[in-house]
PDB file of C-alpha atoms in Angstrom:
ATOM      1  CA  GLN A   1      54.273  68.724  19.941  1.00  0.00           C
ATOM      2  CA  ASP A   2      55.847  69.985  16.918  1.00  0.00           C
ATOM      3  CA  GLU A   3      52.513  71.268  15.956  1.00  0.00           C
ATOM      4  CA  ALA A   4      51.593  72.087  19.375  1.00  0.00           C
ATOM      5  CA  ARG A   5      54.825  74.505  19.537  1.00  0.00           C
ATOM      6  CA  ARG A   6      54.462  75.749  15.097  1.00  0.00           C
ATOM      7  CA  ALA A   7      51.065  76.670  16.037  1.00  0.00           C
ATOM      8  CA  ASN A   8      51.500  78.766  19.677  1.00  0.00           C
ATOM      9  CA  VAL A   9      55.446  79.233  20.035  1.00  0.00           C
ATOM     10  CA  GLU A  10      56.096  80.130  16.103  1.00  0.00           C
ATOM     11  CA  ALA A  11      52.878  81.557  15.251  1.00  0.00           C
ATOM     12  CA  THR A  12      52.617  83.906  18.378  1.00  0.00           C
ATOM     13  CA  ALA A  13      56.380  85.553  17.294  1.00  0.00           C
ATOM     14  CA  TRP A  14      55.132  85.732  13.962  1.00  0.00           C
ATOM     15  CA  LEU A  15      52.872  87.943  14.750  1.00  0.00           C
ATOM     16  CA  CYS A  16      55.107  89.791  17.702  1.00  0.00           C
ATOM     17  CA  ARG A  17      57.238  90.826  14.635  1.00  0.00           C
ATOM     18  CA  TRP A  18      54.439  91.892  12.381  1.00  0.00           C
ATOM     19  CA  ALA A  19      52.934  93.886  15.282  1.00  0.00           C
ATOM     20  CA  VAL A  20      55.938  95.575  15.763  1.00  0.00           C
ATOM     21  CA  LYS A  21      56.561  96.618  11.815  1.00  0.00           C
ATOM     22  CA  HIS A  22      52.683  98.291  12.253  1.00  0.00           C
ATOM     23  CA  HIS A  23      52.618  99.432  15.599  1.00  0.00           C
ATOM     24  CA  ALA A  24      50.240  96.996  16.331  1.00  0.00           C
ATOM     25  CA  ARG A  25      48.682  96.350  19.617  1.00  0.00           C
ATOM     26  CA  LEU A  26      48.796  91.979  20.493  1.00  0.00           C
ATOM     27  CA  VAL A  27      46.544  90.356  22.597  1.00  0.00           C
ATOM     28  CA  PHE A  28      47.640  87.173  23.093  1.00  0.00           C
ATOM     29  CA  ILE A  29      45.112  84.320  24.259  1.00  0.00           C
ATOM     30  CA  SER A  30      46.695  82.090  26.715  1.00  0.00           C
ATOM     31  CA  THR A  31      45.388  79.466  29.363  1.00  0.00           C
ATOM     32  CA  ASP A  32      45.525  78.569  33.080  1.00  0.00           C
ATOM     33  CA  TYR A  33      46.737  75.471  31.991  1.00  0.00           C
ATOM     34  CA  VAL A  34      50.036  77.202  33.014  1.00  0.00           C
ATOM     35  CA  PHE A  35      49.805  76.417  36.653  1.00  0.00           C
ATOM     36  CA  ASP A  36      49.829  73.481  37.785  1.00  0.00           C
ATOM     37  CA  GLY A  37      47.192  73.448  39.953  1.00  0.00           C
ATOM     38  CA  GLU A  38      48.102  72.386  43.059  1.00  0.00           C
ATOM     39  CA  GLN A  39      48.098  76.217  45.072  1.00  0.00           C
ATOM     40  CA  GLY A  40      44.836  77.900  43.184  1.00  0.00           C
ATOM     41  CA  ALA A  41      43.380  81.058  43.032  1.00  0.00           C
ATOM     42  CA  TYR A  42      46.856  81.751  40.559  1.00  0.00           C
ATOM     43  CA  LYS A  43      47.743  85.718  40.245  1.00  0.00           C
ATOM     44  CA  GLU A  44      49.191  86.157  37.072  1.00  0.00           C
ATOM     45  CA  THR A  45      52.006  87.178  38.998  1.00  0.00           C
ATOM     46  CA  ASP A  46      52.792  83.548  40.453  1.00  0.00           C
ATOM     47  CA  ASP A  47      55.488  81.356  38.877  1.00  0.00           C
ATOM     48  CA  VAL A  48      54.185  79.153  36.317  1.00  0.00           C
ATOM     49  CA  ARG A  49      54.515  75.224  36.641  1.00  0.00           C
ATOM     50  CA  PRO A  50      53.124  73.748  32.730  1.00  0.00           C
ATOM     51  CA  LEU A  51      52.480  69.814  32.804  1.00  0.00           C
ATOM     52  CA  SER A  52      51.074  69.368  29.339  1.00  0.00           C
ATOM     53  CA  VAL A  53      52.764  70.102  26.401  1.00  0.00           C
ATOM     54  CA  TYR A  54      50.194  72.114  25.179  1.00  0.00           C
ATOM     55  CA  ALA A  55      50.600  74.685  28.748  1.00  0.00           C
ATOM     56  CA  LYS A  56      54.430  73.971  28.113  1.00  0.00           C
ATOM     57  CA  THR A  57      54.361  75.751  24.373  1.00  0.00           C
ATOM     58  CA  LYS A  58      51.709  78.537  26.291  1.00  0.00           C
ATOM     59  CA  VAL A  59      54.192  79.297  28.603  1.00  0.00           C
ATOM     60  CA  GLU A  60      57.159  79.580  25.929  1.00  0.00           C
ATOM     61  CA  ALA A  61      54.376  81.880  23.291  1.00  0.00           C
ATOM     62  CA  GLU A  62      53.990  84.019  26.069  1.00  0.00           C
ATOM     63  CA  ALA A  63      57.864  84.493  26.796  1.00  0.00           C
ATOM     64  CA  SER A  64      58.543  85.479  23.406  1.00  0.00           C
ATOM     65  CA  VAL A  65      55.688  87.977  23.655  1.00  0.00           C
ATOM     66  CA  ARG A  66      57.167  89.512  26.716  1.00  0.00           C
ATOM     67  CA  ALA A  67      60.719  89.538  25.015  1.00  0.00           C
ATOM     68  CA  LEU A  68      59.807  90.649  21.713  1.00  0.00           C
ATOM     69  CA  LEU A  69      57.218  93.431  22.441  1.00  0.00           C
ATOM     70  CA  PRO A  70      57.406  96.273  24.785  1.00  0.00           C
ATOM     71  CA  GLU A  71      54.847  96.248  27.226  1.00  0.00           C
ATOM     72  CA  SER A  72      52.385  98.824  26.377  1.00  0.00           C
ATOM     73  CA  GLN A  73      51.942  97.094  23.178  1.00  0.00           C
ATOM     74  CA  TYR A  74      50.974  93.810  24.765  1.00  0.00           C
ATOM     75  CA  LEU A  75      48.312  91.749  26.319  1.00  0.00           C
ATOM     76  CA  ILE A  76      48.276  88.116  27.535  1.00  0.00           C
ATOM     77  CA  PHE A  77      45.018  87.071  28.721  1.00  0.00           C
ATOM     78  CA  ARG A  78      44.600  83.601  30.223  1.00  0.00           C
ATOM     79  CA  VAL A  79      41.823  82.045  30.264  1.00  0.00           C
ATOM     80  CA  SER A  80      40.333  78.752  31.796  1.00  0.00           C
ATOM     81  CA  ALA A  81      37.618  76.340  30.758  1.00  0.00           C
ATOM     82  CA  THR A  82      35.824  78.091  27.854  1.00  0.00           C
ATOM     83  CA  ILE A  83      32.108  78.268  27.388  1.00  0.00           C
ATOM     84  CA  SER A  84      29.419  79.789  25.265  1.00  0.00           C
ATOM     85  CA  PRO A  85      26.857  80.086  24.238  1.00  0.00           C
ATOM     86  CA  TYR A  86      27.829  79.148  20.646  1.00  0.00           C
ATOM     87  CA  GLY A  87      29.194  76.270  18.995  1.00  0.00           C
ATOM     88  CA  ARG A  88      28.990  72.698  20.118  1.00  0.00           C
ATOM     89  CA  ASP A  89      28.287  71.992  23.654  1.00  0.00           C
ATOM     90  CA  TRP A  90      29.944  68.289  24.507  1.00  0.00           C
ATOM     91  CA  MET A  91      28.410  67.774  27.492  1.00  0.00           C
ATOM     92  CA  LEU A  92      25.115  68.758  26.727  1.00  0.00           C
ATOM     93  CA  GLU A  93      25.226  66.664  23.590  1.00  0.00           C
ATOM     94  CA  ALA A  94      26.457  64.021  25.460  1.00  0.00           C
ATOM     95  CA  LEU A  95      23.494  64.065  27.752  1.00  0.00           C
ATOM     96  CA  ARG A  96      20.516  64.327  25.125  1.00  0.00           C
ATOM     97  CA  GLU A  97      22.072  61.214  23.469  1.00  0.00           C
ATOM     98  CA  GLY A  98      22.456  59.364  27.025  1.00  0.00           C
ATOM     99  CA  LYS A  99      25.899  58.544  26.693  1.00  0.00           C
ATOM    100  CA  PRO A 100      28.434  58.501  30.363  1.00  0.00           C
ATOM    101  CA  ILE A 101      29.950  61.735  31.062  1.00  0.00           C
ATOM    102  CA  GLN A 102      33.065  61.086  32.938  1.00  0.00           C
ATOM    103  CA  ALA A 103      33.657  63.191  35.709  1.00  0.00           C
ATOM    104  CA  THR A 104      36.811  64.341  37.344  1.00  0.00           C
ATOM    105  CA  ASP A 105      38.228  65.693  40.454  1.00  0.00           C
ATOM    106  CA  GLU A 106      39.339  68.999  38.852  1.00  0.00           C
ATOM    107  CA  ILE A 107      38.066  72.498  39.936  1.00  0.00           C
ATOM    108  CA  VAL A 108      37.588  75.291  36.944  1.00  0.00           C
ATOM    109  CA  THR A 109      36.599  78.883  37.320  1.00  0.00           C
ATOM    110  CA  PRO A 110      35.124  78.763  33.875  1.00  0.00           C
ATOM    111  CA  THR A 111      35.893  81.851  31.418  1.00  0.00           C
ATOM    112  CA  TYR A 112      32.407  82.765  29.537  1.00  0.00           C
ATOM    113  CA  ALA A 113      33.570  83.558  26.107  1.00  0.00           C
ATOM    114  CA  PRO A 114      31.293  86.695  25.488  1.00  0.00           C
ATOM    115  CA  ASP A 115      32.772  88.214  28.482  1.00  0.00           C
ATOM    116  CA  ALA A 116      36.151  87.476  27.549  1.00  0.00           C
ATOM    117  CA  ALA A 117      35.727  89.260  23.902  1.00  0.00           C
ATOM    118  CA  GLU A 118      33.808  92.206  25.804  1.00  0.00           C
ATOM    119  CA  SER A 119      37.065  92.585  28.221  1.00  0.00           C
ATOM    120  CA  ILE A 120      39.516  92.745  25.306  1.00  0.00           C
ATOM    121  CA  ARG A 121      37.383  95.114  23.345  1.00  0.00           C
TER     122      ARG A 121
END
């Protein structure tokens, strides 16, 4: 819990202060985990309801961004289940190795990392 808070809240606040000092625009990558998943098809204006420590620290970090920077100086970009052709693919690796994959009833809309990067750029 402390590590998540340091990584997500304290580091973000430090970046915000740096952005203010250097007149830089901050792009903060957040998560759809700020929502509890009960409603589905969320809008950015919907109330957040984080369930995990990770999600709670992301909500705190988003609040820090909004409190420390003027609206014109930041973008909060919420992503979901980021996928990419780069790096490791745990599911593909498990299938290749003949390992079982545990399925859940979780429904997500994955974010394709190259598209997210292009949108931010």
